[in-house]
Short mmCIF file of C-alpha atoms and ligand atoms in Angstrom, two decimals:
data_model
loop_
_atom_site.label_atom_id
_atom_site.label_comp_id
_atom_site.label_asym_id
_atom_site.label_seq_id
_atom_site.Cartn_x
_atom_site.Cartn_y
_atom_site.Cartn_z
CA UNK P 90 0.02 -0.16 0.11
CA UNK P 91 1.26 3.47 -0.99
CA UNK P 92 1.39 6.18 1.59
CA UNK P 93 -0.89 9.19 2.01
CA UNK P 94 1.87 11.56 2.76
CA UNK P 95 5.59 12.00 2.07
CA UNK P 96 7.22 11.29 5.34
CA UNK P 97 4.17 9.29 6.34
CA UNK P 98 4.92 8.18 9.88
CA UNK P 99 6.10 11.41 11.16
CA UNK P 100 3.22 13.24 9.48
CA UNK P 101 0.54 10.91 11.02
CA UNK P 102 2.19 11.44 14.47
CA UNK P 103 2.17 15.16 14.19
CA UNK P 104 -1.39 15.23 12.91
CA UNK P 105 -2.47 13.08 15.80
CA UNK P 106 -0.73 15.42 18.22
CA UNK P 107 -2.15 18.34 16.61
CA UNK P 108 -5.87 16.97 16.79
CA UNK P 109 -5.31 16.33 20.39
CA UNK P 110 -4.01 19.70 21.50
CA UNK P 111 -6.06 22.14 19.23
CA UNK P 112 -9.07 23.75 20.50
CA UNK P 113 -10.28 24.66 16.98
CA UNK P 114 -10.76 22.34 13.87
CA UNK P 115 -12.80 24.54 11.62
CA UNK P 116 -11.14 27.07 9.19
CA UNK P 117 -8.85 29.30 11.16
CA UNK P 118 -5.27 30.26 11.64
CA UNK P 119 -3.79 27.04 10.32
CA UNK P 120 -5.37 27.58 6.95
CA UNK P 121 -4.21 31.11 6.84
CA UNK P 122 -0.62 30.05 7.71
CA UNK P 123 -0.58 27.47 4.80
CA UNK P 124 -2.13 29.94 2.45
CA UNK P 125 0.61 32.47 3.19
CA UNK P 126 3.51 29.87 2.74
CA UNK P 127 1.80 28.56 -0.39
CA UNK P 128 1.47 32.04 -2.08
CA UNK P 129 5.15 32.48 -1.23
CA UNK P 130 6.19 29.20 -2.79
CA UNK P 131 4.14 29.95 -5.78
CA UNK P 132 5.06 33.65 -5.97
CA UNK P 133 1.52 34.77 -6.10
CA UNK P 134 0.17 37.62 -3.98
CA UNK P 135 -3.06 35.79 -2.98
CA UNK P 136 -3.79 32.02 -2.17
CA UNK P 137 -7.28 30.82 -0.97
CA UNK P 138 -7.44 27.23 0.60
CA UNK P 139 -10.56 25.33 -0.18
CA UNK P 140 -11.64 21.76 0.46
CA UNK P 141 -10.48 20.33 -2.95
CA UNK P 142 -9.26 20.92 -6.36
CA UNK P 143 -12.60 20.52 -7.95
CA UNK P 144 -14.26 23.18 -5.69
CA UNK P 145 -11.34 25.41 -6.45
CA UNK P 146 -12.35 25.17 -10.04
CA UNK P 147 -16.04 25.85 -9.22
CA UNK P 148 -15.20 28.71 -6.81
CA UNK P 149 -13.02 30.44 -9.23
CA UNK P 150 -15.43 30.14 -12.16
CA UNK P 151 -18.36 31.57 -9.78
CA UNK P 152 -15.96 34.48 -8.53
CA UNK P 153 -15.11 35.45 -12.14
CA UNK P 154 -18.85 35.52 -12.92
CA UNK P 155 -19.48 37.59 -9.71
CA UNK P 156 -16.87 40.22 -10.72
CA UNK P 157 -18.01 40.34 -14.34
CA UNK P 158 -14.96 38.79 -16.00
CA UNK P 159 -17.17 36.08 -17.22
CA UNK P 160 -20.84 36.26 -18.38
CA UNK P 161 -23.46 33.46 -18.45
CA UNK P 162 -23.40 32.11 -22.01
CA UNK P 163 -19.85 32.77 -22.66
CA UNK P 164 -17.81 30.35 -24.53
CA UNK P 165 -14.82 29.03 -22.47
CA UNK P 166 -11.95 27.07 -24.12
CA UNK P 167 -10.81 23.90 -22.05
CA UNK P 168 -8.07 21.44 -22.82
CA UNK P 169 -9.59 18.33 -24.59
CA UNK P 170 -7.36 16.27 -22.28
CA UNK P 171 -8.51 17.26 -18.78
CA UNK P 172 -10.50 16.19 -15.79
CA UNK P 173 -14.37 16.06 -15.52
CA UNK P 174 -14.41 18.87 -12.73
CA UNK P 175 -12.56 21.18 -14.78
CA UNK P 176 -15.48 21.30 -17.37
CA UNK P 177 -18.39 20.51 -14.99
CA UNK P 178 -18.45 23.89 -13.21
CA UNK P 179 -18.76 25.43 -16.53
CA UNK P 180 -21.72 23.63 -17.52
CA UNK P 181 -23.25 23.99 -14.06
CA UNK P 182 -22.81 27.86 -13.84
CA UNK P 183 -24.25 28.35 -17.43
CA UNK P 184 -21.04 28.72 -19.54
CA UNK P 185 -20.22 26.98 -22.70
CA UNK P 186 -17.03 24.70 -22.71
CA UNK P 187 -15.35 24.36 -26.04
CA UNK P 188 -12.79 21.46 -26.51
CA UNK P 189 -9.42 22.72 -27.69
CA UNK P 190 -7.20 19.83 -28.90
CA UNK P 191 -4.00 18.70 -27.26
CA UNK P 192 -0.92 17.66 -29.12
CA UNK P 193 0.44 14.23 -28.60
CA UNK P 194 3.94 15.63 -28.21
CA UNK P 195 3.01 17.82 -25.34
CA UNK P 196 -0.20 16.35 -23.93
CA UNK P 197 -1.46 19.83 -23.68
CA UNK P 198 -3.04 22.52 -25.77
CA UNK P 199 -0.47 24.46 -28.05
CA UNK P 200 -0.66 27.94 -29.52
CA UNK P 201 -1.53 26.19 -32.77
CA UNK P 202 -4.58 24.50 -31.45
CA UNK P 203 -5.68 27.59 -29.33
CA UNK P 204 -5.41 29.70 -32.56
CA UNK P 205 -8.16 27.52 -34.13
CA UNK P 206 -10.62 28.71 -31.44
CA UNK P 207 -9.38 32.01 -30.10
CA UNK P 208 -11.59 34.23 -32.11
CA UNK P 209 -14.67 32.45 -30.68
CA UNK P 210 -13.67 32.53 -26.93
CA UNK P 211 -13.98 34.93 -24.00
CA UNK P 212 -11.90 32.74 -21.61
CA UNK P 213 -9.49 29.88 -22.00
CA UNK P 214 -9.41 27.56 -18.86
CA UNK P 215 -6.39 25.41 -19.83
CA UNK P 216 -5.32 22.47 -17.98
CA UNK P 217 -1.40 21.90 -17.46
CA UNK P 218 -1.55 17.97 -17.69
CA UNK P 219 0.57 15.66 -15.56
CA UNK P 220 3.50 18.33 -15.11
CA UNK P 221 3.70 19.25 -18.78
CA UNK P 222 2.57 22.16 -20.76
CA UNK P 223 2.67 23.39 -24.57
CA UNK P 224 4.12 26.76 -25.58
CA UNK P 225 2.18 28.47 -22.72
CA UNK P 226 4.02 31.77 -23.13
CA UNK P 227 2.69 32.05 -26.62
CA UNK P 228 -0.66 31.02 -25.66
CA UNK P 229 -0.73 33.88 -23.14
CA UNK P 230 0.31 36.29 -25.68
CA UNK P 231 -2.29 34.98 -28.15
CA UNK P 232 -4.94 35.36 -25.43
CA UNK P 233 -3.99 38.85 -24.53
CA UNK P 234 -3.88 39.97 -28.15
CA UNK P 235 -7.52 38.70 -28.63
CA UNK P 236 -8.87 39.86 -25.06
CA UNK P 237 -9.26 36.25 -23.78
CA UNK P 238 -8.96 35.83 -20.05
CA UNK P 239 -6.50 33.11 -19.47
CA UNK P 240 -6.83 30.87 -16.37
CA UNK P 241 -5.11 27.53 -15.43
CA UNK P 242 -6.13 24.38 -13.85
CA UNK P 243 -2.72 23.54 -12.41
CA UNK P 244 -4.07 20.59 -10.28
CA UNK P 245 -1.50 18.27 -11.89
CA UNK P 246 1.58 20.64 -12.35
CA UNK P 247 2.56 22.21 -9.12
CA UNK P 248 6.30 22.93 -9.28
CA UNK P 249 6.81 22.65 -13.13
CA UNK P 250 8.79 25.65 -14.46
CA UNK P 251 8.75 26.68 -17.98
CA UNK P 252 11.26 29.25 -19.13
CA UNK P 253 11.69 30.69 -15.66
CA UNK P 254 8.15 30.88 -14.70
CA UNK P 255 6.14 28.35 -12.60
CA UNK P 256 3.04 26.77 -14.29
CA UNK P 257 0.03 28.36 -12.63
CA UNK P 258 1.55 31.74 -13.05
CA UNK P 259 0.58 32.47 -16.52
CA UNK P 260 -3.01 33.22 -16.25
CA UNK P 261 -5.16 35.74 -14.15
CA UNK P 262 -5.69 32.91 -11.61
CA UNK P 263 -4.81 29.17 -11.15
CA UNK P 264 -6.11 26.13 -9.25
CA UNK P 265 -4.30 23.32 -7.40
CA UNK P 266 -5.39 20.02 -5.79
CA UNK P 267 -3.70 18.37 -2.69
CA UNK P 268 -5.48 15.07 -3.04
CA UNK P 269 -3.48 11.88 -2.18
CA UNK P 270 -0.93 11.00 -4.60
CA UNK P 271 -0.50 14.64 -6.11
CA UNK P 272 2.65 16.62 -5.53
CA UNK P 273 1.52 17.58 -2.10
CA UNK P 274 -1.21 15.72 0.05
CA UNK P 275 -3.38 17.15 2.58
CA UNK P 276 -5.56 14.03 2.09
CA UNK P 277 -8.30 16.37 0.29
CA UNK P 278 -7.50 19.98 -0.43
CA UNK P 279 -7.39 22.52 -3.11
CA UNK P 280 -6.03 26.14 -3.54
CA UNK P 281 -6.77 29.15 -5.86
CA UNK P 282 -4.01 31.61 -6.50
CA UNK P 283 -4.15 35.00 -8.17
CA UNK P 284 -2.43 38.47 -8.08
CA UNK P 285 -5.67 40.25 -8.63
CA UNK P 286 -7.18 41.84 -5.33
CA UNK P 287 -10.71 42.30 -6.61
CA UNK P 288 -10.81 38.60 -7.64
CA UNK P 289 -9.15 37.67 -4.39
CA UNK P 290 -11.73 39.42 -2.18
CA UNK P 291 -14.49 37.78 -4.22
CA UNK P 292 -12.95 34.44 -3.82
CA UNK P 293 -13.10 34.97 -0.08
CA UNK P 294 -16.80 35.55 -0.22
CA UNK P 295 -17.50 32.70 -2.82
CA UNK P 296 -15.58 30.18 -0.21
CA UNK P 297 -17.96 31.25 2.62
CA UNK P 298 -21.66 31.68 1.84
CA UNK P 299 -21.17 35.00 0.25
CA UNK P 300 -20.79 36.83 3.44
CA UNK P 301 -18.18 39.37 4.26
CA UNK P 302 -16.40 37.96 7.31
CA UNK P 303 -13.15 37.14 5.73
CA UNK P 304 -12.65 40.45 4.13
CA UNK P 305 -10.44 43.12 5.35
CA UNK P 306 -12.16 45.67 7.64
CA UNK P 307 -12.27 48.55 5.05
CA UNK P 308 -13.86 46.33 2.42
CA UNK P 309 -16.53 45.13 5.06
CA UNK P 310 -17.32 48.69 5.90
CA UNK P 311 -17.53 49.69 2.15
CA UNK P 312 -19.96 46.81 1.60
CA UNK P 313 -22.01 47.41 4.67
CA UNK P 314 -22.45 51.09 3.83
CA UNK P 315 -23.31 50.51 0.19
CA UNK P 316 -25.97 48.00 1.09
CA UNK P 317 -27.16 49.88 4.38
CA UNK P 318 -26.32 46.91 6.55
CA UNK P 319 -25.88 47.48 10.36
CA UNK P 320 -23.15 45.52 12.24
CA UNK P 321 -25.74 43.23 13.86
CA UNK P 322 -27.33 42.06 10.60
CA UNK P 323 -23.86 41.96 8.98
CA UNK P 324 -23.21 38.75 10.53
CA UNK P 325 -25.66 36.95 8.43
CA UNK P 326 -25.83 39.33 5.03
CA UNK P 327 -25.07 37.62 1.99
CA UNK P 328 -23.66 39.72 -0.86
CA UNK P 329 -22.68 37.47 -3.72
CA UNK P 330 -23.49 34.11 -5.16
CA UNK P 331 -21.47 31.61 -3.32
CA UNK P 332 -20.96 28.23 -1.78
CA UNK P 333 -19.34 26.61 1.28
CA UNK P 334 -15.87 25.46 -0.11
CA UNK P 335 -14.06 25.69 3.32
CA UNK P 336 -11.24 23.37 4.32
CA UNK P 337 -10.72 22.41 7.95
CA UNK P 338 -7.79 23.09 10.01
CA UNK P 339 -6.52 19.69 9.33
CA UNK P 340 -5.96 20.65 5.68
CA UNK P 341 -4.09 23.77 6.74
CA UNK P 342 -1.98 21.92 9.29
CA UNK P 343 -1.01 19.17 6.74
CA UNK P 344 -0.37 21.62 4.11
CA UNK P 345 2.18 23.55 6.27
CA UNK P 346 3.78 20.28 7.16
CA UNK P 347 4.14 18.92 3.57
CA UNK P 348 5.12 22.10 1.72
CA UNK P 349 8.71 22.04 2.91
CA UNK P 350 9.04 18.58 1.71
CA UNK P 351 7.75 19.50 -1.75
CA UNK P 352 11.11 20.29 -3.34
CA UNK P 353 12.51 17.01 -2.46
CA UNK P 354 9.57 15.02 -3.76
CA UNK P 355 9.64 16.92 -7.04
CA UNK P 356 13.53 16.30 -7.49
CA UNK P 357 12.86 12.45 -6.78
CA UNK P 358 9.87 12.31 -9.18
CA UNK P 359 11.97 14.17 -11.79
CA UNK P 360 14.79 11.66 -11.53
CA UNK P 361 12.33 8.75 -11.92
CA UNK P 362 10.67 10.61 -14.82
CA UNK P 363 14.04 10.98 -16.54
CA UNK P 364 14.62 7.16 -16.32
CA UNK P 365 11.08 6.27 -17.63
CA UNK P 366 11.70 8.80 -20.39
CA UNK P 367 14.92 7.10 -21.36
CA UNK P 368 13.23 3.74 -21.29
CA UNK P 369 10.44 5.00 -23.62
CA UNK P 370 12.77 6.66 -25.96
CA UNK P 371 14.70 3.27 -26.28
CA UNK P 372 11.67 1.78 -27.76
CA UNK P 373 10.47 4.19 -30.42
CA UNK P 374 8.77 1.20 -32.09
CA UNK P 375 6.27 0.86 -29.01
CA UNK P 376 5.92 4.31 -27.78
CA UNK P 377 5.76 8.02 -28.75
CA UNK P 378 8.18 10.13 -26.70
CA UNK P 379 6.89 13.36 -25.31
CA UNK P 380 8.63 16.76 -26.04
CA UNK P 381 10.02 18.01 -22.77
CA UNK P 382 13.15 19.99 -23.68
CA UNK P 383 11.14 23.19 -23.28
CA UNK P 384 10.54 22.62 -19.71
CA UNK P 385 13.17 24.01 -17.18
CA UNK P 386 11.85 21.53 -14.53
CA UNK P 387 9.11 18.88 -14.67
CA UNK P 388 7.01 18.05 -11.65
CA UNK P 389 5.33 14.84 -12.60
CA UNK P 390 3.30 12.42 -10.32
CA UNK P 391 2.16 10.01 -13.00
CA UNK P 392 4.06 8.92 -15.93
CA UNK P 393 2.26 9.19 -19.19
CA UNK P 394 2.89 7.00 -22.05
CA UNK P 395 1.28 6.89 -25.50
CA UNK P 396 1.58 3.56 -27.23
CA UNK P 397 2.11 3.45 -31.06
CA UNK P 398 -1.10 1.34 -31.40
CA UNK P 399 -4.03 0.15 -29.53
CA UNK P 400 -2.51 -3.42 -29.78
CA UNK P 401 0.62 -2.30 -28.12
CA UNK P 402 -1.39 -0.65 -25.51
CA UNK P 403 -3.32 -3.86 -24.69
CA UNK P 404 0.02 -5.89 -24.54
CA UNK P 405 1.60 -3.43 -22.20
CA UNK P 406 -1.58 -3.31 -20.09
CA UNK P 407 -1.39 -7.10 -19.72
CA UNK P 408 2.23 -6.89 -18.65
CA UNK P 409 1.54 -4.50 -15.87
CA UNK P 410 -1.67 -6.28 -14.82
CA UNK P 411 0.38 -9.56 -14.52
CA UNK P 412 2.83 -7.75 -12.39
CA UNK P 413 0.15 -6.35 -10.07
CA UNK P 414 0.49 -2.67 -11.16
CA UNK P 415 -2.34 -0.72 -12.01
CA UNK P 416 -2.22 1.43 -14.99
CA UNK P 417 -4.85 4.01 -15.90
CA UNK P 418 -6.03 6.23 -18.89
CA UNK P 419 -4.26 9.52 -19.17
CA UNK P 420 -6.59 11.63 -16.96
CA UNK P 421 -9.94 11.48 -18.71
CA UNK P 422 -8.57 11.03 -22.20
CA UNK P 423 -10.56 13.03 -24.54
CA UNK P 424 -13.11 14.84 -22.25
CA UNK P 425 -15.68 15.27 -25.28
CA UNK P 426 -16.05 11.41 -25.53
CA UNK P 427 -17.44 11.19 -22.03
CA UNK P 428 -21.31 10.64 -21.53
CA UNK P 429 -21.83 13.93 -19.54
CA UNK P 430 -20.27 15.84 -22.39
CA UNK P 431 -22.35 14.19 -25.07
CA UNK P 432 -25.61 14.68 -23.09
CA UNK P 433 -25.24 18.53 -23.32
CA UNK P 434 -22.66 19.42 -25.83
CA UNK P 435 -21.99 19.04 -29.61
CA UNK P 436 -19.30 16.47 -30.53
CA UNK P 437 -15.71 18.01 -30.74
CA UNK P 438 -13.10 17.21 -33.19
CA UNK P 439 -9.88 16.67 -31.29
CA UNK P 440 -7.65 14.17 -33.15
CA UNK P 441 -4.69 14.67 -30.66
CA UNK P 442 -6.87 13.92 -27.66
CA UNK P 443 -8.55 11.09 -29.29
CA UNK P 444 -5.13 9.38 -29.89
CA UNK P 445 -4.23 10.10 -26.24
CA UNK P 446 -7.60 8.58 -25.23
CA UNK P 447 -7.25 5.43 -27.45
CA UNK P 448 -3.47 4.72 -26.98
CA UNK P 449 -2.34 6.53 -23.86
CA UNK P 450 -2.04 5.26 -20.40
CA UNK P 451 -0.12 6.19 -17.13
CA UNK P 452 1.44 4.64 -13.96
CA UNK P 453 2.14 6.44 -10.72
CA UNK P 454 5.46 8.00 -10.41
CA UNK P 455 5.60 8.06 -6.54
CA UNK P 456 8.37 9.94 -4.67
CA UNK P 457 8.90 6.95 -2.41
CA UNK P 458 9.29 4.20 -5.08
CA UNK P 459 12.77 2.45 -4.63
CA UNK P 460 15.40 2.18 -7.45
CA UNK P 461 14.37 -1.55 -7.82
CA UNK P 462 10.80 -0.57 -8.42
CA UNK P 463 11.86 2.01 -11.10
CA UNK P 464 14.00 -0.80 -12.85
CA UNK P 465 10.86 -3.10 -12.69
CA UNK P 466 8.57 -0.38 -14.23
CA UNK P 467 11.27 0.26 -17.09
CA UNK P 468 11.42 -3.38 -17.72
CA UNK P 469 7.55 -3.84 -17.97
CA UNK P 470 7.60 -0.98 -20.49
CA UNK P 471 10.23 -2.25 -22.64
CA UNK P 472 10.06 -6.14 -22.54
CA UNK P 473 7.59 -6.58 -25.17
CA UNK P 474 7.07 -10.07 -26.65
CA UNK P 475 4.01 -10.57 -28.99
C1 PLP W 145 -6.84 18.59 -14.04
C2 PLP W 145 -7.52 18.32 -12.67
N1 PLP W 145 -8.30 19.32 -12.30
C3 PLP W 145 -9.03 19.13 -11.22
C4 PLP W 145 -8.96 17.86 -10.45
C5 PLP W 145 -9.79 17.81 -9.12
O1 PLP W 145 -8.94 17.76 -7.97
P1 PLP W 145 -9.63 17.20 -6.76
O2 PLP W 145 -9.49 15.61 -6.83
O3 PLP W 145 -8.68 17.74 -5.50
O4 PLP W 145 -10.96 17.50 -6.43
C6 PLP W 145 -8.12 17.00 -10.71
C7 PLP W 145 -7.93 15.78 -9.86
O5 PLP W 145 -6.92 15.13 -9.93
C8 PLP W 145 -7.33 17.12 -11.98
O6 PLP W 145 -6.47 16.30 -12.40
#
């Protein structure tokens, strides 16, 4: 069984001691402490901790609607290779997702695939899949030239650097997941980062029922006088469409414990990644190699592989199964092929994503795998007998 945390034993012991000694378990100082540390790590002005990455996406979209950066009915580009709860909040909140194809070289959208849609979009909510990205600097320029708001779902790429900039810092805002097995685990957990103060204040309200309690005092006063609310009724006055997305102090405590270990886990996973990548490159007859030279640092928690054919995928699947190692599709594959998409949206033409869907798979790249286990995984990849 794989661990829930990096430094599992110590983390569980510290967590147990924290739960015993703390007088407060609902959102409070521990959450604020982790938010500050995370914002500093990510080099963003603001970070808002929420209960998971899916709710980070939901909260961000709601906040953008509330501040008028999105309007109901807007067409929002999404990476065709993404996760369901990247797209579902758009549908739930009255927006129209448009699938943008992903290149099999990068696993992600590129300026070329964005260009096909950019005239038609108000926002691009791209997913940085599995620690990789396309030419995201050019995508950003393209978006700003066309007045398209760029936001990033960075739930799978915390710590990857592209030409000196961390992924998650290219758009107006970005979301993160701290679910078990991700770069940093708080069991469940998510974050929204931005440098935009107005959006930050709205995120604080969207996270907590739409009331003003988390806002700075001057913002509270401004809202209360604009709406004629006295201090007594202010406790239960709701200003903006919102949810309850709050984490607990356990999430904040675990985040602060795990964050200082993040660099070590990224390094370890990067070493594993390089070995898997070399094994794959040694069998060009079986697999397609990803383009990674444009990435200064890769932060990868699951190793994606695209087989040259569905037949090769099936043979590889059988080898991994026989060794008792579970492999999975590359995220959700082509999101436009899923029943929920088909039920409410027109079919999309995404040949790259379709190939990733039909011929791709991934296996975990855990920071605590041993060298022997890495050898075994490389052998399983390369030892193909028909
Ligand atoms: C790209 C992407 N977005 C959002 C999520 C949702 O995160 P969570 O599992 O924390 O809800 C995931 C989950 O792994 C994801 O891969």
